[in-house]
Coordinates of C-alpha atoms in Angstrom, one line a residue:
X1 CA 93.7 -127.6 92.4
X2 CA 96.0 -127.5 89.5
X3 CA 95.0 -130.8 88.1
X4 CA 91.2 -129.2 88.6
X5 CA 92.3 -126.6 86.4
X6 CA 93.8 -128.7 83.7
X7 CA 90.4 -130.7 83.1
X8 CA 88.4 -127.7 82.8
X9 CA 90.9 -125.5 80.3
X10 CA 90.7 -129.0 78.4
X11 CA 87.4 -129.2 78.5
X12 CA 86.8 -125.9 77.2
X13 CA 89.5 -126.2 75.1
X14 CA 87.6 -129.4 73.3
X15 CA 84.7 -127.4 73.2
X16 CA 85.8 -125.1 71.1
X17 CA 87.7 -127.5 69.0
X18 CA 84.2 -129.1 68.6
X19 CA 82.6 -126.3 67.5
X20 CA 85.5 -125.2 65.1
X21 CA 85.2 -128.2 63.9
X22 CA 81.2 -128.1 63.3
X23 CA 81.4 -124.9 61.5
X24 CA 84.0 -126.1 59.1
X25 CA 82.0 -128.9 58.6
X26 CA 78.9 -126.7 57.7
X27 CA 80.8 -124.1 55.8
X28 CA 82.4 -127.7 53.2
X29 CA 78.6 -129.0 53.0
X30 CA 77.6 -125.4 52.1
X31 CA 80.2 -125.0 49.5
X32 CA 79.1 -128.5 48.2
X33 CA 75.8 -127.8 47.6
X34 CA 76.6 -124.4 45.9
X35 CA 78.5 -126.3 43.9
X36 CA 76.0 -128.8 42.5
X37 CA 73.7 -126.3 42.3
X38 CA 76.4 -124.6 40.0
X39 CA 76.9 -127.5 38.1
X40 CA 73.1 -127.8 37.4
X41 CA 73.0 -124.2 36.2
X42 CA 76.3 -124.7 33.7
X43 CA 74.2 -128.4 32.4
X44 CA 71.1 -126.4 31.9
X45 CA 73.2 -123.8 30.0
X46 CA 74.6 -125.6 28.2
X47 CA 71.9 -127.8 27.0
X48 CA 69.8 -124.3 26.1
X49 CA 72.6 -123.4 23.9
X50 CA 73.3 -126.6 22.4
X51 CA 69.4 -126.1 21.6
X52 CA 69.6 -122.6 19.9
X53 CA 72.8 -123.3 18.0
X54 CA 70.8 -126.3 16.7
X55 CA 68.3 -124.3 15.0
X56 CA 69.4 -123.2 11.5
X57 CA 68.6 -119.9 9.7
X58 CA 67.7 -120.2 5.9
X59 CA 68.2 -116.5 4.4
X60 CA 66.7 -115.6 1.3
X61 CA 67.9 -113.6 -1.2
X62 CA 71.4 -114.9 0.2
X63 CA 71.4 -118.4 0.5
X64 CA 68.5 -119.2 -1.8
X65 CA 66.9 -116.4 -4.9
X66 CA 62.9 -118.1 -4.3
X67 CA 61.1 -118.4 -1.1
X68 CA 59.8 -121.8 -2.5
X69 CA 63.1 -123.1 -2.8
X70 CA 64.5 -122.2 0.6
X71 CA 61.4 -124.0 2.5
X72 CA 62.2 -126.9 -0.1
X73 CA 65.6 -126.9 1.7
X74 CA 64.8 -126.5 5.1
X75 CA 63.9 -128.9 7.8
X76 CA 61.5 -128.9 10.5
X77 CA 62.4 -126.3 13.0
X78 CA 63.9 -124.5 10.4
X79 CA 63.6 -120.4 10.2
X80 CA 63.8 -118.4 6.9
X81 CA 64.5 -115.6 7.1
X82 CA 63.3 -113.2 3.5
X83 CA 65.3 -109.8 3.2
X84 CA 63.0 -106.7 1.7
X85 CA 61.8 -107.0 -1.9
X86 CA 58.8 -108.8 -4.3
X87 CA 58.6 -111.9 -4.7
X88 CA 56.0 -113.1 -7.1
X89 CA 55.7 -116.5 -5.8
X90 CA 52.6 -118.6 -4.7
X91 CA 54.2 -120.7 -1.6
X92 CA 53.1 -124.1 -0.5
X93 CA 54.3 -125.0 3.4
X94 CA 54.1 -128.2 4.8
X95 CA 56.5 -128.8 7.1
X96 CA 56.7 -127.2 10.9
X97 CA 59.2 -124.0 10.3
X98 CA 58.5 -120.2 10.7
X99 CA 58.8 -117.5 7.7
X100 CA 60.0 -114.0 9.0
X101 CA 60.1 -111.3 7.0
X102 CA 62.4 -108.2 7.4
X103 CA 59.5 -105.8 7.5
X104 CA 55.7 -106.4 6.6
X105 CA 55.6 -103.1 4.4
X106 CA 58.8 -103.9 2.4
X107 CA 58.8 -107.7 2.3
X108 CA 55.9 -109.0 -0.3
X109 CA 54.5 -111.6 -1.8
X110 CA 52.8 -111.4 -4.9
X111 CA 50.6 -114.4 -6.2
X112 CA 50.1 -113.3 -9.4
X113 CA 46.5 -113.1 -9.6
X114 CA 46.3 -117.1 -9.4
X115 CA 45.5 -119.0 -7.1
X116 CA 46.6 -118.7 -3.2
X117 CA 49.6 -116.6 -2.4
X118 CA 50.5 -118.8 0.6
X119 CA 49.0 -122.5 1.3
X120 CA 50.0 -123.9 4.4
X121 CA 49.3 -127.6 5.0
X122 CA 51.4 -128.5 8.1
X123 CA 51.2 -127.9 12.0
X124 CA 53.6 -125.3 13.8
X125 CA 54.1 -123.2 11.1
X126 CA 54.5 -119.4 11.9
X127 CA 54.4 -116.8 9.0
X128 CA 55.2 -113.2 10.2
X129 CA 56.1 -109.2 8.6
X130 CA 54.7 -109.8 4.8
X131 CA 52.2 -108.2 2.4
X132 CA 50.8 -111.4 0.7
X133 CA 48.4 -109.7 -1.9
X134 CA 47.3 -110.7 -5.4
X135 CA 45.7 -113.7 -4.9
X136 CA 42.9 -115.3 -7.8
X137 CA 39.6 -114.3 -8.0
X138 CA 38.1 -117.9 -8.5
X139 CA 35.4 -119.1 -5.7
X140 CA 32.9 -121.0 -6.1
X141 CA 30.5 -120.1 -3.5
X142 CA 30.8 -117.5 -0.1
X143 CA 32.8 -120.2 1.8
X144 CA 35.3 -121.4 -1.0
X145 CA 37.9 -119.7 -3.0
X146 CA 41.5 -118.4 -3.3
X147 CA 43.1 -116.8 -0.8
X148 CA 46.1 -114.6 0.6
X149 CA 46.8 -116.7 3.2
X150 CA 44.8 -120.3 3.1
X151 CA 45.0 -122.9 6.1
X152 CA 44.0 -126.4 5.9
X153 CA 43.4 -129.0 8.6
X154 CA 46.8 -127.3 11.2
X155 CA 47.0 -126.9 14.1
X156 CA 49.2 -124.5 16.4
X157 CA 50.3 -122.7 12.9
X158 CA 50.5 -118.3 13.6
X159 CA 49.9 -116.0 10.9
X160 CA 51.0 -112.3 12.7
X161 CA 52.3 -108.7 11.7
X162 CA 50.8 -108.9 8.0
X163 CA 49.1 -107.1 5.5
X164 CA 46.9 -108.8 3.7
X165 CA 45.4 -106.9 0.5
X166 CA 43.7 -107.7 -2.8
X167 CA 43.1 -111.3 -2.7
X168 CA 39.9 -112.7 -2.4
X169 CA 39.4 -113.8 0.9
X170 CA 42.3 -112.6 3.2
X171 CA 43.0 -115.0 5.0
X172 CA 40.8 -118.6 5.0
X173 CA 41.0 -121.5 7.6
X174 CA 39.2 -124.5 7.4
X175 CA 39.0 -128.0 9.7
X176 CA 41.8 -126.6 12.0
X177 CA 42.2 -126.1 15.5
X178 CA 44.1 -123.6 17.7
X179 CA 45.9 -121.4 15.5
X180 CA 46.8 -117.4 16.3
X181 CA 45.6 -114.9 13.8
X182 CA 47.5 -111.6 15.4
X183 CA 48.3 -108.0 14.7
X184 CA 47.1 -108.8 10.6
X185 CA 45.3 -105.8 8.7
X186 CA 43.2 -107.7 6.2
X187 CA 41.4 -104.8 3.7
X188 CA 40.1 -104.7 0.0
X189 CA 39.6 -108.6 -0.4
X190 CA 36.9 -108.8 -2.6
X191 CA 35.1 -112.1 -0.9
X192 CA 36.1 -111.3 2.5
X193 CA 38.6 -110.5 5.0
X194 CA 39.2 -114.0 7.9
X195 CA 36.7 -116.7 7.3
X196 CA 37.0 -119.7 9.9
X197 CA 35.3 -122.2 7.9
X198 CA 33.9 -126.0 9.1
X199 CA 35.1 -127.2 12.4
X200 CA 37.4 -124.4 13.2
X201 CA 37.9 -124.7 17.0
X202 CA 39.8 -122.8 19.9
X203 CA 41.5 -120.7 17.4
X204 CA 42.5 -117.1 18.7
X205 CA 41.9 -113.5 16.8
X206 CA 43.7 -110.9 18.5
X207 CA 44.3 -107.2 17.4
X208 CA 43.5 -107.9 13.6
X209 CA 41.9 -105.0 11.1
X210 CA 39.8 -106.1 8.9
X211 CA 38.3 -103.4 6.9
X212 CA 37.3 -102.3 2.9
X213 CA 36.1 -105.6 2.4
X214 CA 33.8 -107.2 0.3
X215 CA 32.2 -110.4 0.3
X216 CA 30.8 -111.3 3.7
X217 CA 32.7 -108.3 5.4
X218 CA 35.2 -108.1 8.2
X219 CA 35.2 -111.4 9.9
X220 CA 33.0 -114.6 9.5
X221 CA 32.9 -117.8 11.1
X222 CA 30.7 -120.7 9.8
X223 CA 29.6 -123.7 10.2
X224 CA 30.5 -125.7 13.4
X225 CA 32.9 -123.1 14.4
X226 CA 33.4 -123.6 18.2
X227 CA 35.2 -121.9 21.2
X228 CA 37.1 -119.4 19.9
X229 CA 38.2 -116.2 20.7
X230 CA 37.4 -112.8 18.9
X231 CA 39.1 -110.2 20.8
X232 CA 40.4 -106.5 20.2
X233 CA 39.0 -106.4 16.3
X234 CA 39.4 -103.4 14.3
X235 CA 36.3 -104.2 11.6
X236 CA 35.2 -101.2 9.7
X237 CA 34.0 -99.6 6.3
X238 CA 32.7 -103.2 5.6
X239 CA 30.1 -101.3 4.2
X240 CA 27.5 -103.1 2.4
X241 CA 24.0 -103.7 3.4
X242 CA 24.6 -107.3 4.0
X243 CA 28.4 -106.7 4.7
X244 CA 29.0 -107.5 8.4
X245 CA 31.6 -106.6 10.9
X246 CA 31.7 -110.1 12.8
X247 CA 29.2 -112.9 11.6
X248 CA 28.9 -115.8 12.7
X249 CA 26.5 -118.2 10.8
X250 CA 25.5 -122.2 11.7
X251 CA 26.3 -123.6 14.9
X252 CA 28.9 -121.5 15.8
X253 CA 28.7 -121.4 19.6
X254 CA 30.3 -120.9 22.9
X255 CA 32.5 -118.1 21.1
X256 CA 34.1 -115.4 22.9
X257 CA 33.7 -112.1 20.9
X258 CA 35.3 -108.9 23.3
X259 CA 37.1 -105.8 23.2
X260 CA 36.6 -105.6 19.0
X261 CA 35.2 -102.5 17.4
X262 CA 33.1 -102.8 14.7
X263 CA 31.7 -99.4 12.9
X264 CA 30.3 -98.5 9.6
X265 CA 29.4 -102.4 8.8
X266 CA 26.3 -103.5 7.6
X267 CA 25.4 -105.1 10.9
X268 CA 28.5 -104.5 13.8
X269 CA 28.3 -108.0 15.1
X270 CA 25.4 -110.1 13.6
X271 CA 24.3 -114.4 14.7
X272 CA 22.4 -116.2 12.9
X273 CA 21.3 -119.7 14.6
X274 CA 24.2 -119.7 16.9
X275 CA 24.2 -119.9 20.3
X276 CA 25.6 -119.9 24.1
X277 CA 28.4 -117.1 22.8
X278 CA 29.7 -114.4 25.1
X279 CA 29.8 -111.3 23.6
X280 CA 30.8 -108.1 25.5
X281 CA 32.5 -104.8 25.8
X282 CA 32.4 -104.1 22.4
X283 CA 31.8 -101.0 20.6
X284 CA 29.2 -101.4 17.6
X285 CA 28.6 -97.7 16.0
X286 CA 27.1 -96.2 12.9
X287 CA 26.8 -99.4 11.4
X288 CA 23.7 -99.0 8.3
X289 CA 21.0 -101.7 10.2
X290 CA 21.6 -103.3 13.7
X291 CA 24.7 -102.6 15.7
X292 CA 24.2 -106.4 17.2
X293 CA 21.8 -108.6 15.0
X294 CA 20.2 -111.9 17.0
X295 CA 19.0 -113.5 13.9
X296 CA 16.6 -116.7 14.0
X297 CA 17.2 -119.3 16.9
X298 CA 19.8 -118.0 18.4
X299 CA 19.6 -118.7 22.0
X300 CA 21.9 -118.4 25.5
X301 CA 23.8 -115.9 24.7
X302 CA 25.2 -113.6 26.8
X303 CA 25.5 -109.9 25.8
X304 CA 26.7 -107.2 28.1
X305 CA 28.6 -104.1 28.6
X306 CA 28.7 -103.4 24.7
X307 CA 27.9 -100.1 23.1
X308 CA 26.1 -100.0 20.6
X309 CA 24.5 -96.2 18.9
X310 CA 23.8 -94.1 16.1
X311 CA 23.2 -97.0 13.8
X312 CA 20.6 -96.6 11.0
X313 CA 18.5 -99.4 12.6
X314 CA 18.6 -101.1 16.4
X315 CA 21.2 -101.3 18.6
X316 CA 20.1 -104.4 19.4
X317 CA 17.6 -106.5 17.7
X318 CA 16.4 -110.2 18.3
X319 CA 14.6 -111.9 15.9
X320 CA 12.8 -115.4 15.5
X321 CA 13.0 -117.7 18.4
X322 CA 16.1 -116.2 19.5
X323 CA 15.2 -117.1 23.2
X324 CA 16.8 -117.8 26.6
X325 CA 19.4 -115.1 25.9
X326 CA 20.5 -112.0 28.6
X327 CA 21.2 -108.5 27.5
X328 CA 22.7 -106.5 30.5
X329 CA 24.2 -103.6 30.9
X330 CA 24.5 -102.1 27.0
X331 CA 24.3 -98.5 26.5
X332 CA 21.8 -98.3 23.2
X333 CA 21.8 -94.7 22.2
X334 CA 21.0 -92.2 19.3
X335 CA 19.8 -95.5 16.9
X336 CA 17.5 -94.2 14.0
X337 CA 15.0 -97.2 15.3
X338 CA 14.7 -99.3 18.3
X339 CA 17.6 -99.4 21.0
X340 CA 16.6 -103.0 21.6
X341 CA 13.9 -104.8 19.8
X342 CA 12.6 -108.6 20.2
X343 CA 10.5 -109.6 17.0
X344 CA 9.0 -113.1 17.7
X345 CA 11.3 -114.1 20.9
X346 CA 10.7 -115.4 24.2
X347 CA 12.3 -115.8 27.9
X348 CA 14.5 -113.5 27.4
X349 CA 16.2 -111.3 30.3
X350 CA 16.4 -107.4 29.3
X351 CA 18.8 -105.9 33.0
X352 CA 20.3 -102.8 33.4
X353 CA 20.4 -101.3 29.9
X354 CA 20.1 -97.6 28.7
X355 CA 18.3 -96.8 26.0
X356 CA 18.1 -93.4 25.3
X357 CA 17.3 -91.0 21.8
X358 CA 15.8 -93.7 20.0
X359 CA 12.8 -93.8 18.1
X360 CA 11.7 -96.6 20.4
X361 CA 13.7 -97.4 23.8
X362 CA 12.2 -100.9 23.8
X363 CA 9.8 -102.6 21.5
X364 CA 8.8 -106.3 22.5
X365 CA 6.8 -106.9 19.2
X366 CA 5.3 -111.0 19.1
X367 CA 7.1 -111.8 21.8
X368 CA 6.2 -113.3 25.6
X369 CA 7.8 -113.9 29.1
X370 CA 10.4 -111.7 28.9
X371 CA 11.9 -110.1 31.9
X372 CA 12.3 -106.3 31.5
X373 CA 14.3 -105.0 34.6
X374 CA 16.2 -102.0 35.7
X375 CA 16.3 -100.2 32.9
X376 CA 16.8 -96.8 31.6
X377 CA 14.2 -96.2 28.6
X378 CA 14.5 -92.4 28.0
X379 CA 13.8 -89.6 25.7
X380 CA 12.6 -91.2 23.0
X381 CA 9.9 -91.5 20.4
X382 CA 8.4 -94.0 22.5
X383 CA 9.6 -95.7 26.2
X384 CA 7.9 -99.0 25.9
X385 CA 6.1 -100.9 23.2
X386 CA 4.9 -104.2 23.4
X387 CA 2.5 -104.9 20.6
X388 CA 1.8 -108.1 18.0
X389 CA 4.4 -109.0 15.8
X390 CA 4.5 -108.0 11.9
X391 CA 4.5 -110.1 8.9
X392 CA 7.9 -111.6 8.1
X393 CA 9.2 -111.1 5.2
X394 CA 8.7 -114.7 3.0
X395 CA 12.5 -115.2 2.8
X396 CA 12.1 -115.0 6.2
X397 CA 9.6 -117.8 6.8
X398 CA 11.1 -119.9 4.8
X399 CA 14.7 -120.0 6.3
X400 CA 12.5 -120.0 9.6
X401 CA 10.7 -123.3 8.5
X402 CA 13.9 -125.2 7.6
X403 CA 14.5 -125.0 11.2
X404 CA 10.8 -125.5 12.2
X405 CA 10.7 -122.1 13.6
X406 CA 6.7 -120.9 13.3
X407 CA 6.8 -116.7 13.6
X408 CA 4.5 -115.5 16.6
X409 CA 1.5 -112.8 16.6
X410 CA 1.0 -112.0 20.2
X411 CA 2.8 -110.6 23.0
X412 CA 1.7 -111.9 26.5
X413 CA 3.4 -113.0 29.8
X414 CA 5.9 -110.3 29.5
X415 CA 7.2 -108.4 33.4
X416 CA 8.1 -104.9 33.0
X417 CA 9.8 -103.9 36.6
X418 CA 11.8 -101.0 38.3
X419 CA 12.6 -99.6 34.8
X420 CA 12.8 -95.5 34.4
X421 CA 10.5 -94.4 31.6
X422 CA 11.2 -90.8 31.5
X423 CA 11.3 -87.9 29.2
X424 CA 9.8 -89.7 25.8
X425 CA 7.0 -88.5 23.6
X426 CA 4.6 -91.6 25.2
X427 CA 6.2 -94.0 28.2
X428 CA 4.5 -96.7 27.2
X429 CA 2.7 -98.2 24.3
X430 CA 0.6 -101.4 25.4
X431 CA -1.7 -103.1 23.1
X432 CA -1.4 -106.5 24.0
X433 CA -2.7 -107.9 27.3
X434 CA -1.6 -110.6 30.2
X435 CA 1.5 -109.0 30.9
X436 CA 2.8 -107.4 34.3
X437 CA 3.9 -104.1 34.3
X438 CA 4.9 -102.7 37.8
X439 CA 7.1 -101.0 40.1
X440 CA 8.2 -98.1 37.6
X441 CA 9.1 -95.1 37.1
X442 CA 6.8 -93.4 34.4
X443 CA 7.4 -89.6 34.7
X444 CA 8.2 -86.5 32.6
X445 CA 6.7 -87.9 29.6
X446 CA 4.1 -86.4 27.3
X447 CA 1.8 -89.4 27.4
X448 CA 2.5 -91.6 30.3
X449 CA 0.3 -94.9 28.6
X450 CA -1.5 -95.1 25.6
X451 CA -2.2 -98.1 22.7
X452 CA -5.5 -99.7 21.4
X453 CA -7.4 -101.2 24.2
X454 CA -6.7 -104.8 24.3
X455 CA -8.8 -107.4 25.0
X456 CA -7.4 -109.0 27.8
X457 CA -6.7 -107.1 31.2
X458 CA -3.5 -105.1 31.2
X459 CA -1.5 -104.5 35.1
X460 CA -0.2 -101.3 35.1
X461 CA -0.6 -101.4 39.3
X462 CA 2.2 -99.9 41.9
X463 CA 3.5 -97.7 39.3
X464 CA 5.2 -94.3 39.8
X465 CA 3.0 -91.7 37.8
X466 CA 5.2 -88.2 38.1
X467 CA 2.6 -87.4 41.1
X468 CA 0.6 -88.6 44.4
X469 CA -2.2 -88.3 43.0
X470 CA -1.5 -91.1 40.5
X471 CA -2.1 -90.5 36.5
X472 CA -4.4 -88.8 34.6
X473 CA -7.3 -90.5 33.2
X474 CA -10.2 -88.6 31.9
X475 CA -13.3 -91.2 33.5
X476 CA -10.9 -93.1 36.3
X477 CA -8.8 -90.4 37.5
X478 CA -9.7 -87.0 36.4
X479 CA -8.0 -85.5 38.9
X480 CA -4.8 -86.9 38.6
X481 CA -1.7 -84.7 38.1
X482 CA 0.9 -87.3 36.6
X483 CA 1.3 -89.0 33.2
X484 CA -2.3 -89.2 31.2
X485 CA -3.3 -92.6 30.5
X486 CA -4.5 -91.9 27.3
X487 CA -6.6 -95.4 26.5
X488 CA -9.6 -96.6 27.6
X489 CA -10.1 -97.5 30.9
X490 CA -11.7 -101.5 29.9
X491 CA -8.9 -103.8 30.8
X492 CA -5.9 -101.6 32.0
X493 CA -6.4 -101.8 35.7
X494 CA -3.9 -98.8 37.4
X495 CA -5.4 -98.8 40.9
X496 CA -3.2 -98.5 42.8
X497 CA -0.4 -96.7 42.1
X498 CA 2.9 -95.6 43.9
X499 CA 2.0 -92.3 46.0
X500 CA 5.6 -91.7 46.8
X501 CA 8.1 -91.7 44.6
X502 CA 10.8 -94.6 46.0
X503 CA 14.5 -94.2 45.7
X504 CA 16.0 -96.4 43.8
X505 CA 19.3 -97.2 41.6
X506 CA 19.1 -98.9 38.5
X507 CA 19.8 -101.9 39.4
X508 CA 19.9 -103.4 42.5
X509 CA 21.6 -106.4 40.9
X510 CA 25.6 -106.5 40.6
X511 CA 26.9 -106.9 37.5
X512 CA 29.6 -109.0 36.5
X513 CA 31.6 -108.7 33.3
X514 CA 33.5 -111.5 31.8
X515 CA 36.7 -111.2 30.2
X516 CA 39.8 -112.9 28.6
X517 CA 42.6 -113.9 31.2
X518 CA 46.0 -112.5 30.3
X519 CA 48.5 -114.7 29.0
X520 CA 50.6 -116.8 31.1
X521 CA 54.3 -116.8 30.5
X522 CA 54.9 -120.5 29.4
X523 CA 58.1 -122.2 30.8
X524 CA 59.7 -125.1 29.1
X525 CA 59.8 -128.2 30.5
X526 CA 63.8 -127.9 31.4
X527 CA 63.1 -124.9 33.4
X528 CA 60.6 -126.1 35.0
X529 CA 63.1 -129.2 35.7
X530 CA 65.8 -127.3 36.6
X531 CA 64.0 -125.5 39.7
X532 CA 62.4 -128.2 41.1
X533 CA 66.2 -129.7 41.7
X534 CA 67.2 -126.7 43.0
X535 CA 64.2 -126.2 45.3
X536 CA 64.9 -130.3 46.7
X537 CA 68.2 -129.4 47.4
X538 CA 68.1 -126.8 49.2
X539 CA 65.6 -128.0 51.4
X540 CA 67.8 -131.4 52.1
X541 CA 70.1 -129.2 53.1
X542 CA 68.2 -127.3 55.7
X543 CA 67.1 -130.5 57.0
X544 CA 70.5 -131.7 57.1
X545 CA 71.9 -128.9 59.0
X546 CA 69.0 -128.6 61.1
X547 CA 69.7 -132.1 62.5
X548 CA 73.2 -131.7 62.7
X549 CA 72.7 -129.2 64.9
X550 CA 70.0 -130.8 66.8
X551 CA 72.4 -133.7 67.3
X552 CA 75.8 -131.7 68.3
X553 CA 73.5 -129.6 70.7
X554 CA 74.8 -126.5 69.2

């Protein structure tokens, strides 16, 4: 019995010690790891450091008396660093370094009235916290001149926290590619304020003011100018006539243009043979034409969700084969003219807009197979017009025939559905026929229809009148209590019409707005490194414990 006892007190006893044993084990593998993992984080350190420390500061007055002189001196990477004062200098960089200044009210730059102020020729440059003003006056045409800031063939340069005054464009890129124009105010340059000229591509302009300019205006893009981004703009008091908030001119397409404001220009934003651009939520007011111009063979563009009122012409105006593009959801308000006009422009979609306090809501003038959907078209002059186009101007033609654009006379084809036409001085004004006009609205207004009687049949059919009984017409419908048809009854067929008045919302379409994706934070490649290690680590050494365990039964 004794001996019995022994084996089992030994037993439990080498259980234990087993077990002891295992944990100690864990807890040195445990402490092992940590340690590597320590190790990594100390190498990482370190190597960080070494980085930063390697990176010299140039200071200017202090180490050298002229800007010129200390990038002269300074090697890729470097930073210069320029203390408060004016420096009457024009600066040529062409190597990768940055250029701070203490504070961009204090810290200037003065050209001299010659020349550009600050050239850079190299990639990875960043200039930041100046006044660069003073430039030369010399250009010799809208696209070429002296500058405050001038950029030539770079790439990944910034140019940020500036003021840029008195030059004669502000600040002038050409042939380069995804730069950062950022937090500048650009105002009283005599030729302009940004100009992104020739092949200037995925280039960002973010949070600029560009205002008091003259020249083109705010901010222009020209020529081959591809896939930027135009977002949160301040352009204003660009005030010329032919002065423009944002233009963009020649094959400048698949653009982003969002979030800017653009007031008292001579157009807000304003295209001009340019096309597949995105241009949305932007507020276009009191400009002295069109708050958005569409201007000859400008097509696929999208426009939505801008506002664009009390501007001395449209809100929105198309123009000259401008085709294929989609206007939704734009309020179009208080405009001295049209809210949205199409001069001479087909297939386009019109979706969910309101136009209201305008001369005209809508006028489709020359133009066929449009789609005219779900909108508001209120208290105005007139609702609707769809009538033959004018005479263009012979300017006009003639930049229209160096593109082999032919202006068009007739307006046919056109669907006009589900709209509200209510509260104008006449709904609609028809004079052309062949196009489709049903499932309306048409109430409250003094004249529901009226026009010269065309010669081909218009369909006015399944319309809302105002009334049951369908609308006035003094030899069809005499006894009808909603808005008169005031035309002749020969080719506009009415019968029938809605007899009860359907509930509907203005669009039964959802609308979808497109916007710029916040910045992602950007880790460096040592970082990124560092914590995949540490993530393969620590899941060996689960793994390994896990079948430790699994092996010692525990």
């Amino acid at each position: 019995m004794d001996m019995m006892v022994t084996k089992i007190f030994l037993r439990s006893s080498g259980r234990k010690s087993s077990k002891k044993s295992l944990t100690t084990m864990n807890k040195k593998v445990i402490i092992f790891a940590l340690l590597i993992v320590l190790s990594i984080h100390i190498v990482f350190c370190q190597s960080e450091l070494n980085h930063t420390s390697s990176i010299s500061v140039i200071r200017v007055p202090e180490d050298y008396s002229i800007v010129q002189e200390a990038i002269n001196a300074a090697s890729a990477g470097h930073i210069i660093i320029i203390d408060s004062g004016v420096y009457y200098e024009n600066i040529v960089i062409s190597k990768p370094i940055s250029l701070i200044g203490k504070s961009k009210e204090s810290t200037i730059i003065d050209g001299g009235g010659i020349g550009d102020v600050v050239c850079i020729s190299s990639a990875e440059v960043k200039v930041s916290g100046f006044t660069i003003r003073n430039s030369g006056k010399n250009s010799t045409e809208e696209t070429i001149g002296d500058a405050g800031v001038k950029m030539s063939k770079v790439k990944n340069c910034s140019i940020s926290n500036c003021i840029i005054v008195d030059n004669y464009f502000g600040i002038y890129m050409t042939l380069s590619n995804n730069n950062v124009l950022e937090n500048n105010t650009c105002f009283k340059n005599s030729g302009g304020g940004m100009l992104l000229f020739l092949s200037c591509n995925n280039n960002r302009l973010v949070n600029n003011t560009s205002m008091l300019n003259g020249g083109f205006g705010g901010i222009l893009l020209r020529e081959s100018c591809n896939f930027n981004i135009i977002a949160d703009n301040i352009c204003e008091w660009n005030s010329r006539w032919d002065q423009h908030g944002i233009k963009l001119l020649d094959f400048c397409n698949n653009n982003i243009l969002e979030n800017n404001t653009s007031v008292h220009n001579g157009d807000g934003i304003f295209l001009l043979i340019s096309s597949n651009n995105l241009i949305i939520n932007n507020i276009l007011n009191s400009d002295l034409r069109a708050g958005m111009q569409i201007y000859i063979g400008s097509v696929n563009n999208t426009i939505s969700n801008n506002t664009c009122n009390l501007n001395d012409g449209e809100g929105i105006s198309l123009y000259f084969s401008s085709d294929n593009n989609t206007i939704k959801s734009n309020l179009c308000s208080n405009n001295s003219k049209r809210g949205i006009l199409l001069w001479s422009c087909n297939n386009n979609t019109i979706i969910n807009n309101t136009c209201s306090f305008n001369e005209v809501a809508l006028e489709i003038s020359g133009s066929s197979s449009n789609k005219v959907f779900y909108n508001v078209l209120s208290m105005s002059y007139q609702g609707v017009d769809i009538g033959v186009g004018g005479e263009p101007e012979p300017e006009q033609i003639e930049h229209m025939r160096e593109f082999g654009i032919e202006p068009r006379n007739n307006s046919v084809g056109n669907w006009i559905n589900w709209n509200n036409i209510t509260r104008n001085k006449t709904g609609m004004s028809i004079s052309c026929g062949r196009n489709q006009v049903h499932w309306n609205y048409i109430e409250g207004n003094e004249w529901g229809m009226t026009g010269e009687t065309p010669k081909e049949e218009v369909n006015v059919t399944y319309n809302w009148w105002g009334d049951a009984t369908g609308p006035f017409h003094s030899s069809e419908n005499p006894n009808g209590l909603g808005n008169e048809i005031h035309m002749s009854g020969e080719n506009v067929l009415f019968k029938p019409w809605w007899i009860i008045r359907k509930t509907t919302s203005t669009s039964t379409t959802s609308t979808t707005t497109t916007s710029i994706q916040q910045a992602i934070p950007n880790y460096t490649s040592s970082m990124f490194i560092y914590a995949v290690v540490v993530v393969i680590i620590v899941t060996v050494l689960s793994v390994f414990l896990y079948l430790r365990r699994k092996r010692e039964g525990v």
